[in-house]
Structures are given as structure tokens and as C-alpha cells.
XYZ file of C-alpha atoms in Angstrom:
719
model
C -25.010 -20.243 -139.858
C -22.201 -23.229 -139.816
C -18.884 -23.203 -139.008
C -16.115 -23.286 -141.525
C -12.389 -23.351 -142.080
C -11.102 -22.364 -145.099
C -7.567 -22.876 -145.829
C -6.102 -20.555 -148.321
C -3.411 -20.529 -150.189
C -1.151 -17.252 -152.115
C -2.255 -18.102 -154.655
C -5.753 -18.135 -153.740
C -6.261 -21.621 -154.352
C -8.292 -23.647 -151.716
C -6.383 -26.278 -149.385
C -7.659 -29.621 -148.161
C -7.580 -30.396 -144.549
C -5.610 -33.068 -145.656
C -2.623 -30.800 -147.465
C -2.729 -28.555 -144.361
C -2.251 -31.179 -142.240
C 1.034 -32.553 -144.313
C 1.908 -28.945 -144.125
C 1.564 -28.955 -140.439
C 3.490 -32.660 -139.588
C 6.661 -32.235 -142.421
C 7.110 -28.809 -139.788
C 10.181 -29.658 -137.613
C 8.840 -27.161 -134.419
C 5.550 -25.644 -134.360
C 5.813 -21.711 -132.284
C 3.451 -19.956 -131.145
C 3.081 -16.422 -132.520
C 0.328 -14.723 -133.866
C 2.085 -13.754 -137.264
C 2.993 -16.470 -139.920
C 5.879 -15.110 -142.317
C 6.155 -15.869 -146.418
C 8.916 -18.169 -145.260
C 7.847 -20.246 -142.782
C 4.556 -20.737 -144.153
C 3.111 -20.166 -147.492
C -0.423 -21.191 -146.867
C -2.563 -19.170 -143.923
C -5.098 -20.460 -142.072
C -8.241 -18.406 -142.353
C -10.621 -19.786 -139.052
C -14.097 -18.767 -138.932
C -15.266 -17.395 -135.327
C -17.200 -20.280 -134.664
C -14.143 -22.261 -134.229
C -13.326 -20.003 -130.801
C -12.500 -16.779 -131.175
C -14.220 -15.002 -128.884
C -15.688 -11.201 -128.896
C -12.729 -10.075 -127.595
C -10.466 -11.250 -130.226
C -9.881 -9.620 -133.732
C -10.249 -11.730 -136.906
C -8.832 -10.731 -139.839
C -9.909 -11.716 -143.243
C -6.934 -12.512 -145.544
C -6.935 -9.842 -148.845
C -6.382 -11.698 -151.859
C -2.656 -11.347 -153.429
C -1.376 -11.085 -149.540
C 1.346 -12.967 -148.190
C 1.111 -12.833 -144.402
C -1.804 -12.088 -141.983
C -2.223 -12.108 -138.144
C -4.548 -14.605 -136.671
C -6.189 -14.574 -133.529
C -4.586 -16.464 -130.597
C -7.254 -18.574 -130.544
C -6.339 -19.405 -134.058
C -2.722 -19.702 -133.242
C -3.978 -22.338 -130.111
C -5.839 -24.085 -133.198
C -3.226 -24.115 -135.309
C -0.896 -25.829 -132.866
C -3.587 -27.595 -131.723
C -3.383 -29.351 -135.335
C -0.135 -30.309 -135.658
C -0.678 -31.629 -132.219
C -3.594 -33.575 -132.774
C -1.852 -35.166 -135.588
C 0.995 -36.143 -134.020
C -0.993 -38.359 -131.431
C -2.872 -39.627 -134.394
C 0.455 -41.386 -135.557
C 1.421 -43.096 -132.414
C -2.059 -44.105 -132.083
C -3.319 -45.259 -135.261
C -2.725 -48.886 -134.909
C -4.242 -49.059 -131.508
C -7.538 -48.545 -129.319
C -7.289 -45.172 -127.961
C -9.047 -42.687 -129.688
C -7.319 -38.961 -129.145
C -10.800 -37.492 -129.708
C -12.617 -39.370 -127.375
C -9.976 -38.186 -125.184
C -10.410 -34.720 -125.827
C -14.023 -35.217 -125.572
C -13.993 -36.694 -121.675
C -11.661 -33.470 -120.875
C -14.360 -31.199 -121.538
C -17.561 -32.956 -120.274
C -19.418 -31.531 -117.116
C -21.260 -33.496 -114.909
C -24.433 -32.332 -113.603
C -25.895 -32.599 -110.910
C -22.903 -33.465 -109.031
C -22.325 -36.815 -108.340
C -24.804 -37.982 -110.720
C -22.981 -39.341 -113.265
C -25.373 -37.184 -115.796
C -22.971 -35.226 -117.998
C -22.594 -31.925 -120.835
C -20.702 -31.050 -123.101
C -20.604 -27.431 -123.317
C -21.492 -25.747 -126.628
C -18.635 -23.989 -127.677
C -15.732 -26.489 -126.242
C -17.327 -29.137 -128.058
C -17.691 -27.099 -130.969
C -13.682 -26.414 -130.769
C -13.193 -29.921 -130.111
C -15.266 -31.394 -133.055
C -13.141 -29.005 -135.746
C -12.448 -30.374 -139.520
C -8.723 -31.485 -138.112
C -9.456 -33.774 -135.318
C -12.788 -35.559 -137.130
C -10.467 -35.802 -140.670
C -7.874 -37.920 -138.096
C -10.630 -39.266 -136.146
C -11.557 -41.054 -139.403
C -8.540 -42.062 -140.881
C -8.006 -44.094 -137.328
C -11.250 -45.536 -137.512
C -10.259 -46.324 -141.277
C -6.849 -46.957 -141.753
C -6.239 -48.381 -144.782
C -8.706 -46.733 -146.912
C -7.224 -45.066 -149.586
C -9.484 -42.979 -150.719
C -8.181 -38.781 -148.151
C -9.782 -37.304 -150.458
C -13.283 -38.605 -149.571
C -12.016 -38.030 -145.724
C -11.997 -35.214 -146.072
C -15.112 -34.401 -147.658
C -16.503 -36.120 -144.894
C -15.087 -34.462 -142.395
C -15.873 -31.546 -143.735
C -19.307 -31.944 -144.339
C -19.271 -33.937 -140.155
C -18.140 -30.453 -139.131
C -20.079 -28.479 -141.104
C -23.841 -30.526 -139.922
C -22.985 -33.261 -137.805
C -19.786 -32.724 -135.078
C -22.923 -33.585 -131.879
C -23.873 -36.594 -133.673
C -20.314 -38.024 -134.800
C -19.383 -36.617 -131.126
C -22.234 -38.710 -129.587
C -20.907 -41.699 -131.576
C -16.855 -41.663 -130.987
C -18.144 -41.264 -126.921
C -20.333 -44.554 -127.487
C -17.195 -46.466 -129.540
C -19.414 -46.270 -132.520
C -17.847 -43.579 -134.485
C -17.630 -45.888 -137.808
C -21.446 -45.693 -138.136
C -21.234 -42.098 -138.778
C -21.773 -43.004 -142.556
C -24.845 -44.919 -142.663
C -26.152 -42.205 -140.645
C -24.668 -39.520 -143.490
C -26.079 -41.659 -145.942
C -29.702 -41.460 -144.583
C -29.612 -37.720 -144.692
C -29.434 -37.843 -140.656
C -27.835 -35.082 -139.138
C -27.462 -32.563 -135.633
C -30.814 -31.569 -136.841
C -32.321 -34.531 -136.072
C -31.246 -34.422 -132.448
C -32.380 -35.973 -130.234
C -34.168 -39.241 -131.147
C -37.128 -39.926 -130.076
C -38.404 -43.519 -128.364
C -40.615 -45.347 -130.642
C -42.224 -48.134 -128.254
C -45.355 -50.596 -130.017
C -46.987 -52.662 -127.788
C -47.165 -55.325 -130.885
C -46.846 -58.788 -129.144
C -43.955 -59.867 -132.018
C -40.555 -59.601 -130.894
C -39.446 -57.327 -134.090
C -42.287 -54.791 -132.834
C -40.940 -54.825 -129.186
C -37.413 -54.067 -130.346
C -36.116 -50.578 -128.686
C -35.981 -47.941 -131.506
C -35.437 -44.698 -132.242
C -36.857 -42.169 -134.506
C -35.813 -38.786 -136.253
C -36.540 -35.890 -133.634
C -36.994 -33.670 -136.958
C -39.325 -36.487 -138.016
C -41.066 -38.085 -134.892
C -42.616 -40.787 -137.307
C -39.484 -41.911 -139.023
C -37.476 -45.087 -137.242
C -33.487 -44.137 -138.289
C -32.537 -47.600 -139.980
C -29.520 -47.215 -139.698
C -30.005 -48.115 -136.208
C -32.139 -51.104 -136.662
C -28.968 -53.093 -136.985
C -27.628 -52.203 -134.110
C -27.234 -54.098 -130.644
C -29.884 -53.484 -128.412
C -28.140 -52.269 -125.969
C -26.046 -49.752 -128.476
C -29.343 -48.002 -129.557
C -30.480 -47.544 -125.480
C -26.986 -46.147 -125.112
C -27.418 -43.578 -127.844
C -30.458 -42.570 -126.622
C -29.381 -42.302 -123.101
C -25.992 -40.738 -124.006
C -27.442 -38.372 -126.409
C -28.474 -35.683 -124.063
C -25.005 -34.725 -123.081
C -24.384 -33.098 -126.734
C -27.537 -31.475 -126.148
C -27.679 -29.491 -123.464
C -30.036 -26.103 -123.813
C -28.285 -23.403 -124.751
C -30.916 -20.207 -123.996
C -31.212 -17.245 -125.825
C -32.184 -14.014 -124.039
C -33.628 -11.514 -126.283
C -36.751 -9.017 -126.633
C -39.001 -11.658 -127.806
C -39.366 -14.030 -124.521
C -37.923 -17.438 -125.324
C -40.241 -20.965 -123.895
C -37.578 -24.085 -124.073
C -39.882 -27.206 -123.665
C -37.056 -29.391 -122.499
C -37.277 -32.915 -122.543
C -37.062 -34.515 -118.950
C -33.657 -36.420 -119.349
C -32.316 -33.299 -120.798
C -28.906 -32.102 -118.926
C -29.297 -28.580 -117.501
C -26.658 -26.602 -118.392
C -25.803 -25.258 -114.910
C -22.705 -25.308 -112.586
C -24.226 -23.601 -109.995
C -27.782 -24.225 -108.198
C -28.642 -22.978 -104.887
C -32.302 -24.116 -104.719
C -31.964 -26.239 -101.886
C -30.069 -23.061 -99.670
C -30.562 -21.039 -97.342
C -30.551 -17.948 -99.967
C -33.806 -19.654 -101.908
C -36.973 -17.686 -101.360
C -40.003 -19.673 -100.681
C -43.392 -17.835 -101.755
C -47.252 -19.184 -101.992
C -47.407 -19.310 -105.544
C -43.711 -19.771 -106.638
C -40.135 -20.544 -105.026
C -36.901 -18.085 -106.405
C -33.160 -19.267 -106.125
C -29.744 -18.292 -107.992
C -28.328 -20.507 -110.418
C -25.146 -19.912 -112.393
C -25.762 -20.960 -116.314
C -22.436 -22.351 -118.228
C -20.943 -19.390 -120.572
C -21.336 -21.185 -123.502
C -25.094 -21.921 -122.736
C -26.288 -18.171 -121.876
C -26.899 -16.319 -123.844
C -27.189 -14.544 -127.158
C -29.403 -12.074 -128.081
C -30.899 -11.644 -131.740
C -28.353 -9.692 -132.501
C -25.698 -11.526 -131.808
C -24.512 -9.408 -128.706
C -24.510 -10.326 -125.003
C -28.402 -9.273 -123.523
C -28.142 -6.357 -121.683
C -30.093 -6.615 -118.049
C -29.910 -2.779 -118.016
C -32.163 -0.176 -119.139
C -32.621 -0.703 -123.259
C -33.501 2.477 -124.013
C -30.439 3.558 -122.380
C -27.970 1.298 -124.361
C -26.255 0.059 -127.246
C -25.468 -2.750 -128.812
C -21.896 -1.894 -128.805
C -22.002 -1.290 -125.199
C -23.153 -4.797 -124.056
C -21.032 -6.416 -126.145
C -18.199 -4.808 -123.300
C -20.267 -5.402 -120.421
C -19.368 -7.980 -118.352
C -22.299 -11.017 -118.275
C -23.603 -11.450 -114.798
C -22.804 -14.481 -112.778
C -25.988 -15.067 -111.823
C -29.500 -15.319 -113.041
C -32.418 -15.780 -110.412
C -34.584 -19.400 -111.628
C -38.218 -19.541 -110.250
C -39.997 -22.475 -110.222
C -43.881 -21.547 -110.390
C -45.994 -24.208 -107.856
C -48.804 -24.177 -109.922
C -48.671 -26.459 -113.221
C -51.056 -25.397 -115.753
C -50.286 -23.798 -118.694
C -52.876 -21.461 -118.858
C -51.936 -19.603 -115.450
C -48.561 -20.043 -116.390
C -48.922 -18.504 -120.319
C -50.787 -15.690 -118.500
C -48.019 -14.093 -116.494
C -45.816 -14.204 -119.224
C -48.591 -12.622 -121.332
C -47.678 -9.614 -118.315
C -44.155 -9.688 -117.786
C -43.454 -9.932 -121.496
C -46.073 -6.552 -121.849
C -44.173 -4.914 -119.175
C -40.439 -5.767 -120.307
C -41.860 -3.822 -123.495
C -42.185 -1.220 -121.457
C -38.296 -0.788 -120.881
C -39.164 0.500 -117.383
C -35.112 0.177 -115.518
C -37.452 -0.317 -112.390
C -39.514 -3.848 -113.372
C -37.905 -7.060 -113.431
C -37.089 -8.589 -117.409
C -38.254 -11.478 -117.809
C -35.505 -13.365 -120.018
C -36.830 -17.073 -120.922
C -38.922 -19.204 -119.314
C -38.838 -23.350 -119.662
C -40.556 -26.699 -119.152
C -38.976 -28.957 -117.589
C -40.143 -32.392 -115.865
C -43.592 -31.137 -115.161
C -42.968 -28.420 -113.906
C -42.504 -24.412 -115.490
C -39.553 -21.885 -114.812
C -38.671 -18.158 -115.555
C -35.402 -16.933 -115.323
C -35.029 -13.402 -114.646
C -31.791 -11.237 -113.595
C -30.514 -11.994 -110.357
C -30.477 -9.291 -107.458
C -28.145 -9.171 -105.231
C -30.632 -7.830 -102.535
C -34.193 -7.608 -102.598
C -35.170 -4.526 -99.822
C -35.773 -6.493 -96.499
C -32.639 -7.784 -96.971
C -31.018 -4.304 -97.873
C -32.472 -2.786 -94.899
C -30.639 -5.854 -92.811
C -27.738 -5.788 -94.252
C -27.000 -1.804 -93.791
C -28.957 -1.626 -90.429
C -27.526 2.237 -89.246
C -27.688 3.813 -93.007
C -25.593 7.665 -93.498
C -28.230 10.821 -92.971
C -26.458 12.353 -95.463
C -28.002 14.308 -98.208
C -26.849 11.586 -101.220
C -28.446 8.658 -99.049
C -31.631 10.671 -98.571
C -32.234 11.308 -101.793
C -31.311 8.224 -102.289
C -34.313 7.084 -100.918
C -36.530 9.769 -102.023
C -35.767 8.805 -105.422
C -35.943 5.641 -105.381
C -39.045 6.217 -103.538
C -40.424 7.664 -106.810
C -38.712 4.947 -109.092
C -40.780 2.709 -107.521
C -44.444 4.759 -107.969
C -43.327 5.311 -111.546
C -42.863 1.287 -111.798
C -45.845 0.676 -110.412
C -47.328 3.404 -112.244
C -46.504 1.226 -115.875
C -48.586 -1.173 -113.931
C -51.300 0.267 -112.819
C -51.842 2.398 -116.650
C -50.543 -0.657 -118.683
C -51.165 0.355 -122.322
C -52.726 -2.831 -124.465
C -51.028 -3.283 -128.302
C -54.961 -2.664 -129.124
C -55.030 0.481 -126.737
C -51.793 1.956 -128.468
C -53.228 1.487 -132.046
C -56.611 3.195 -131.046
C -55.526 6.063 -129.228
C -53.952 7.841 -132.461
C -57.326 8.459 -133.271
C -58.366 9.104 -129.932
C -58.489 12.789 -129.053
C -57.042 13.792 -125.745
C -57.528 16.613 -123.778
C -57.559 17.870 -120.100
C -55.142 14.831 -119.428
C -54.066 14.733 -116.060
C -51.553 12.241 -114.654
C -54.218 10.212 -112.752
C -56.520 9.046 -116.081
C -53.579 9.360 -118.867
C -55.611 7.689 -121.102
C -59.558 8.835 -120.151
C -61.009 8.586 -123.431
C -59.858 5.084 -124.640
C -63.227 3.160 -123.792
C -61.185 -0.442 -123.918
C -58.331 0.782 -121.500
C -56.992 -1.950 -119.500
C -56.273 -1.308 -115.516
C -53.642 -3.832 -113.707
C -53.111 -4.400 -110.339
C -49.623 -5.574 -108.970
C -51.237 -7.330 -105.630
C -48.405 -8.075 -103.415
C -46.243 -5.401 -103.174
C -43.674 -6.154 -99.935
C -40.367 -5.141 -99.084
C -40.002 -9.232 -100.108
C -40.762 -8.142 -103.893
C -38.847 -5.070 -104.224
C -35.002 -6.015 -105.206
C -32.244 -4.054 -104.955
C -29.294 -4.264 -107.882
C -26.074 -2.974 -108.413
C -25.295 -3.042 -111.833
C -24.104 0.060 -113.994
C -27.823 1.733 -114.202
C -26.912 2.482 -110.094
C -23.663 3.301 -111.012
C -24.481 5.932 -113.285
C -27.194 7.196 -111.303
C -27.160 6.337 -107.543
C -23.691 4.075 -106.664
C -26.557 3.557 -103.804
C -28.341 0.562 -105.658
C -31.392 0.434 -108.083
C -34.609 -0.699 -106.465
C -36.894 -2.843 -108.933
C -41.409 -4.110 -108.510
C -41.019 -8.486 -109.268
C -43.081 -10.976 -108.070
C -46.010 -10.728 -110.366
C -47.812 -13.813 -110.256
C -50.832 -12.145 -108.376
C -51.052 -8.819 -110.871
C -54.398 -8.588 -112.620
C -55.695 -6.784 -115.356
C -59.272 -5.329 -115.963
C -61.252 -3.176 -118.024
C -62.387 0.365 -117.159
C -65.723 -1.099 -116.191
C -64.643 -3.724 -113.903
C -60.969 -2.741 -112.548
C -63.086 -1.751 -108.977
C -65.501 -4.988 -109.233
C -62.750 -7.714 -107.956
C -64.104 -9.337 -104.870
C -62.155 -9.421 -101.983
C -62.562 -13.421 -101.459
C -60.581 -13.849 -104.540
C -57.634 -11.707 -103.797
C -54.714 -13.901 -102.306
C -51.259 -11.666 -100.651
C -49.073 -10.884 -98.082
C -51.318 -10.363 -95.174
C -48.648 -7.971 -93.295
C -49.070 -5.671 -96.780
C -53.279 -6.314 -97.252
C -55.204 -3.106 -96.976
C -58.841 -3.224 -94.682
C -61.239 -3.915 -97.498
C -59.995 -7.223 -98.004
C -61.336 -7.991 -94.593
C -63.736 -6.470 -95.131
C -65.013 -8.821 -98.006
C -65.726 -5.637 -100.488
C -64.608 -5.327 -103.900
C -60.686 -4.485 -104.502
C -59.505 -2.308 -107.136
C -55.956 -0.427 -107.912
C -55.902 1.218 -104.521
C -55.209 -1.965 -102.685
C -51.123 -1.390 -103.624
C -51.292 2.023 -102.927
C -52.356 1.060 -99.241
C -49.093 -1.958 -99.440
C -46.438 0.837 -100.946
C -47.699 3.011 -98.236
C -46.865 0.656 -95.575
C -43.300 -0.379 -97.897
C -42.710 3.501 -97.552
C -42.932 3.429 -93.851
C -40.889 0.785 -93.279
C -38.339 2.706 -95.639
C -38.892 6.356 -93.342
C -37.915 3.951 -90.005
C -34.967 2.202 -91.644
C -33.974 5.444 -92.330
C -34.236 7.690 -89.238
C -34.534 5.594 -86.253
C -31.696 2.889 -84.504
C -31.799 -1.273 -85.542
C -33.284 -1.494 -82.356
C -36.421 0.591 -82.861
C -36.631 -0.597 -86.601
C -36.989 -4.408 -85.757
C -39.602 -3.765 -82.772
C -42.060 -2.215 -85.295
C -43.168 -5.513 -86.421
C -43.737 -6.571 -82.606
C -45.649 -2.844 -81.940
C -48.102 -3.611 -84.469
C -48.705 -7.089 -82.808
C -52.077 -7.453 -81.832
C -55.008 -9.692 -81.607
C -57.439 -9.493 -84.293
C -60.787 -8.509 -83.531
C -62.743 -10.623 -86.394
C -63.879 -14.163 -85.582
C -61.081 -15.682 -85.433
C -58.824 -15.399 -82.621
C -54.839 -14.120 -83.678
C -52.255 -12.115 -83.446
C -51.308 -9.723 -86.756
C -49.280 -7.408 -87.552
C -51.352 -5.273 -90.044
C -51.681 -1.206 -90.380
C -55.120 -1.810 -89.203
C -57.474 -3.217 -87.111
C -60.966 -4.018 -87.924
C -63.650 -3.231 -85.253
C -66.620 -5.527 -84.070
C -68.985 -3.440 -85.125
C -72.259 -3.998 -87.215
C -70.365 -3.847 -89.760
C -67.435 -3.895 -89.123
C -65.312 -1.145 -89.386
C -61.991 -0.402 -90.497
C -59.463 1.543 -88.509
C -55.648 2.935 -88.545
C -53.836 0.232 -85.774
C -53.079 2.806 -82.880
C -49.721 1.711 -82.494
C -49.096 2.518 -86.339
C -50.238 5.986 -85.018
C -48.390 6.117 -82.457
C -45.317 5.571 -84.761
C -45.823 8.040 -87.192
C -46.388 10.113 -83.815
C -42.748 9.240 -83.183
C -41.178 9.523 -85.917
C -42.121 13.395 -86.297
C -40.478 14.179 -83.289
C -37.245 12.248 -84.032
C -34.024 14.483 -83.788
C -33.007 14.105 -87.552
C -36.768 14.604 -89.015
C -36.006 17.034 -91.576
C -38.966 18.922 -93.625
C -39.113 16.183 -95.935
C -39.431 13.186 -93.314
C -42.291 15.028 -92.261
C -44.106 15.896 -96.018
C -43.567 12.792 -96.561
C -44.815 11.400 -93.216
C -48.346 12.805 -94.083
C -47.902 12.286 -97.602
C -48.216 8.617 -96.699
C -50.488 8.839 -93.270
C -53.041 10.892 -94.906
C -53.135 10.323 -98.525
C -51.534 6.285 -98.490
C -52.759 4.736 -95.381
C -56.266 5.469 -96.034
C -59.017 3.139 -94.648
C -61.061 3.629 -97.660
C -60.141 3.074 -100.846
C -61.985 6.048 -102.611
C -59.926 8.625 -100.323
C -56.661 6.713 -101.448
C -54.060 9.160 -103.692
C -54.459 7.087 -107.247
C -50.486 6.385 -108.955
C -50.373 9.602 -110.800
C -51.252 12.307 -108.273
C -48.499 10.154 -105.780
C -45.618 10.194 -108.767
C -46.361 14.238 -109.083
C -46.171 14.680 -105.289
C -43.115 12.301 -105.111
C -41.779 14.568 -108.397
C -42.266 18.086 -105.787
C -40.202 16.097 -103.078
C -37.439 15.659 -105.393
C -37.272 19.240 -107.184
C -37.258 20.544 -103.914
C -34.855 18.372 -102.974
C -32.411 19.494 -106.079
C -32.863 23.567 -104.782
C -32.966 23.447 -101.159
C -29.487 22.248 -99.710
C -31.515 21.907 -95.894
C -34.821 20.169 -97.461
C -33.480 17.073 -96.615
C -31.506 16.413 -93.711
C -32.031 19.668 -91.515
C -33.497 18.952 -88.301
C -36.811 20.037 -87.892
C -38.343 17.315 -85.082
C -41.514 17.993 -83.514
C -40.484 19.245 -79.882
C -43.969 17.897 -77.586
C -43.223 15.571 -74.766
C -43.896 12.064 -74.441
C -45.203 10.932 -71.109
C -44.792 6.846 -70.445
C -44.032 5.976 -73.990
C -45.165 2.085 -74.912
C -42.032 0.034 -74.223
C -42.543 -1.329 -77.911
C -42.525 2.097 -79.197
C -39.684 4.017 -80.856
C -39.939 7.136 -77.522
C -40.216 3.765 -75.765
C -36.693 1.666 -76.848
C -34.535 5.150 -77.684
C -33.468 7.507 -75.219
C -36.010 9.956 -72.905
C -34.151 12.516 -71.774
C -34.987 14.332 -75.604
C -37.929 16.135 -76.555
C -40.774 13.323 -77.180
C -44.019 13.813 -80.028
C -47.299 13.372 -78.343
C -49.932 11.120 -77.997
C -53.764 11.701 -77.763
C -53.493 10.774 -74.282
C -50.821 12.901 -73.048
C -53.629 15.682 -73.188
C -51.444 18.285 -75.414
C -52.553 19.632 -78.684
C -51.372 17.878 -82.086
C -49.097 20.451 -83.756
C -51.002 22.142 -86.823
C -49.226 21.381 -90.542
C -48.326 23.136 -93.194
C -50.127 23.605 -96.259
C -48.596 21.293 -98.712
C -49.166 21.674 -102.687
C -51.770 18.887 -102.442
C -53.873 21.529 -99.870
C -55.455 21.731 -96.664
C -57.792 18.498 -96.472
C -60.962 18.359 -94.481
C -62.609 16.315 -91.815
C -64.341 12.705 -93.410
C -65.318 9.817 -91.595
C -62.530 8.560 -89.197
C -63.190 4.600 -89.649
C -64.443 2.906 -93.047
C -66.933 0.068 -93.050
C -68.805 -1.244 -96.309
C -72.066 1.081 -96.011
C -70.180 4.474 -95.848
C -67.741 3.342 -99.067
C -71.069 2.719 -100.443
C -72.560 5.928 -100.055
C -69.253 8.100 -101.600
C -67.833 8.456 -104.904
C -64.276 8.466 -106.496
C -65.217 12.115 -107.607
C -66.743 13.654 -104.261
C -65.579 11.863 -101.506
C -64.521 14.366 -99.028
C -60.609 14.392 -98.871
C -58.624 13.220 -95.736
C -57.870 14.783 -92.393
C -55.257 16.421 -91.184
C -55.270 14.434 -88.207
C -54.098 11.093 -87.727
C -56.637 8.244 -86.745
């Protein structure tokens, strides 16, 4: 919709801009008032919202036959500006000074700082380039013209279709040429102009020419007679009035920006310590100018919250986030970029509050960028920012509920349904389905795997959703750069040598060079859950030494130190076991004084069902959600479940310095280790029942002899 100014009289006849200026200039003074009475002004101005009336301001259209109208504060300010512009114009009619050029200079913003590159904020430019200021500038440029009606019509046309082009020309002191552009039919839709460089040897062919951006092969003929320097100045300065306005909506927008474009940033933290570097991209926060962010398809500010829980009216009243997260991808091929965008688009349609939402993408100066909501912290930063959590029912329940929410989000990835799946599912009769196989009868199901679950890729948001549900924040899975989708036939046939992720959270099958499945994510999530429990139970000192406790010399071909949660044994063939320091750590957690029934069950779930060296023995994501939901249900009905102390009471002798027992006080009871000679406490039945014994190590050979349906369940003992 184009911006319009309508000037209405009490008789219903539209007045021209010239008539309105005459009325305003004849008044002795201008009083700032929201009400114009019939006595002081028989003529009332109705301003379209595009001239600067904000969403919060009320704009009332003038009904026929009424003699007064309430104007918004912006409208009143604009009316005052009209008179002010006319007064300045009267003083500058015979001088070379342009009040409009002065106003344009006052609103432009330099970006990047100290680089002598500028952009005009979109709404600010629209407010400055109003019909009155345009008319006065045309009068200044051609003071001898007697045809004021023509100037009035021209100012209206420029305001509606060519205000950016006219601003560019006024900025370069070329405003008198605007009529040539209009005569040729060139307006704002033809911006930005593109170069037409020909390699002919004649002087005429070598001349710097500009073509319409709307019709790249069509030379703008009215610029042929301009000096070469002026044409070059137009090309360089046009980016100031064409800074991109990013639209965030359900359908992800992609913008191909010219290398000469000026990004409409107000802040950019790319080169600060807060920027996060990864193997596939770098992420930092930027602040986009409010005029260039970002209207949804319905005209309301886009919500970064759960779309299912918000209305369009709600989104108009919520404050816009201060920062946006900008991710620069390290790879440059379009196919890889598009595959990541397609996947993020699919997850965005799931409307899951714990999966990060992609807002928009753009290509600039040879690189691809993605824009996301900006989280305050990632999970690791949150742990370090809050090193001593209160062990209260509220905090423990928040930790449990967020672990459940992250599992729910991962379920969306693992059980991703394509559009074709959803359509086909209507004709499929589903029977005896469980959470572990919700689409078991759909042959063309696609299965996803995140591939890089770690605390750095789980973000902590403190927003309206967090405030409504748990005021300690909301955890969101992010960074889907390694996510892959596979059909049912190929979901477990991905070769380990083709996988790249974070080494600390990699499962053992990756180093054993076997195939990879969705069980990869279950292992990684189990590692994160174990660290989360350590943060909740232990002192900051104990939490900080957990990675050091896991360090040991690798036993593969290359001697190295790693902090994995497993160890590869030099057997023939190589086999994997849970690292002994991890086993000891879990036992120490069981004997922590604050350890409750919930913590015991959660640790059993991690050690017996998630940190399984054989991927076929790991719990599937649907069953994991169900186990966590049962814990949530217990927490709601049993006040003692979350925090009542029930630690193991058996002592530990000579604890290792890099252990919980070693770093914390020794005057309390300790849990046993196998070397102590004490029998381990027998765990009680849980909702998943008792588990039969099974091999304590994993090798490619014994994995091939086991199937997903017949493999024996996990042992009650920690290996």
C-alpha cells in the first residue's frame, strides 16, 4: 500500500497540498494540540498510518459532515512540521540551501562505524519525504514556475511512487532531474540500478551506464546526458535509500543482497568474545534498526514464542527482542545451505516451543547467513552463570520439566513427518501404535537425527513463554547443521566415518566405525543429562572437575587425551565400555546427601538406558519421553519425590582426587566403588521393569548378532 495524504474540507472536497500549505502559513502561530476546532481550522488533515503513525497510536478517519477530528500525536507533529517547512522554505527560496537535504542528513545512520557508509531508516525516510516537504523542495528548485497545480500533482506522485529516488537525487544535489526520471517511467520499483559495463573500445560504449533494476537490460536513458561522475555517485549512494527491510513470517524469506548493500544494523558483536565459533558456522548477536525489522505477513510484529499459544492481537502488544542471532555459515555451496533451510522450515511448522525458529536468511558478499531469535545464554553458560542452584522443589521441577521438553523437541526431529507423509497418513490404518513408533505403518517415513546434541547447542531463553510456564527460563534445541534425514530402509546404515560432531558427546559407535542411527542422539543427550544432574547436586568445584575426571589417554591408534564418556579397549576387534571415571561419578552422585528418589531414578535412566555402549540397547526417544513424563507426574502428586534426601549410605575408601568424593567433605557417608569390596545396593523396580544381564562391552561383532527387537535389556549394574 502506498502512503497517501488526504486533505479534507468540511464540504467534503479534497484540498491540494498547496491549499493546505497556504492555510497553515497564514496562521499567526502553531499550537500543539490533539484537537483542531472548527473555529481555528475549518479544514482537517487525515494522515495515513504510513506517514509515521505507530501501532500504539489511534488514528480516526473523519466521518462525513463532522467539523472536528482528533489527530494522533504524530499527525499533530507532522502538521507543525508542515508550517515549519514552509517557514524555512520562505527563507531559503533564493538560496542554495535545501531544508529537505538538511533533514535527510539528520536521519541517516553510518554503518559500519567509521566507514563512511550510510543508510536511511525506512520509516524515518518515509516521514521526511512527505508530500509537503516534496512540494516545497520542488518550489525551491523551480521558484519561477507559475504552474503550482502541476507541482502539486508532481509532489503527490513522487510521494506515492518515487520518494526514495527523489531523496537520492536531493541528497546528491540533482533534484532538478526528477521530472526526467518520471517522464521515463522510472520510480522506486526500478531501484537499485545495476551497472551496464560493455567492453567495446569506443568511448561511447565505455561510458559508465546504469540500467533499471526492474529490467536489468534496459538502460535508464535520462542518465545518459549526466556527467560520468554524477552517474557513479548515483550508483554508490543509492544503497543508502535501499537498506533491506527483513520480513519475518511463517514462510521463511531469503534475501540476495548486493555486495554494495548497507546492512541496517545498529550493533554487531561478531568480533567480540560473545561470538560463538563452531565447525560449520559462527553465531553472534546483532541489533537491527526497528525500521528494518520486520513485519509478519499479517502486518503484526512476528512472535518468537510458541505460535499456537499466541494471537495476532497479542503479538502487537509484546516488545520486540533487542537482539537477533546472526549465524554465518562456513560453507558456501547453495545446495548445502538450502538443505539446512528446508529442514529448519519443516521444524518451524511443527510450532514446538523448544525447537529454535528460523526467522529469515540472506546471502551477502559471497556468504550465507541465517537469522534466529537471540537467546540470553546457552545451557553451559547458564550453568556457569548460576553455579549454586537452589535445591528446592521449584528448581528441581524446572530441571526435570526442561529435560522432558528437550526430549519432546528431539522426538520431533527423530519422528519428523514430511508433507507427503502427512497426506499419506490419512489413508493408512494405524493399529497398536506406541510412542516409539508413531508412524510404523507408513512406508515412506523419514527419520531425522540431530547429530550434535551438547550444552552449547541447547539455548536458554527468558521470554514470555518462560514467564508463563516456569520463570527460570526455557531450553531450546538449536544448531541443526549436522541434522540428516533418512528413510526407514536407510536410517541405520549411515557410515560413522561420514559423521562429524562434538567429540566429547560422541557415542562409541563413531570410533568403532560402524553404522550410525538415531541412537547417536540418545547417547549425547544422556551425557548432557548427567552434566545437568551434576550441576544440580554438586558444588561448583565438583561440577568444574567432571571433564578433568573423564580425561585419560585414548587407547586407539593415536595416543591422545579425551574427555569422552566411554573407553575403547585394544581388543580384536576393538570394543567399548563405559569409562570407569564416569561409572564412579554416577555412584558418587547416588551418595550425595541431597540425592532424592527422583535423582536416583533419573541417574538409573541415564546409566542403564541412555549411556549404553551398544546402540541397539539404548532407549528410543518415544520411550524416553514416556519415562520422563512418569517422573513429571510423580513430582506433581508426591511432594517428597523431588527433594527428600535418600542417598546411598555406604562409605568410600581413598577416593580419587578427581571425583566428587575426593573434592567434597570426607566426613559423610559415601557410595561404594567396585574396589571397596562392598556389594552395590540393589536397585528397585521402575516403570520399565527389571533388566536381564547382557554383555558389558560393545564391539561390531556382538552388535551384528543382536536385533532391535530381540536384544536383551540393560543390566541393573553399572559397567
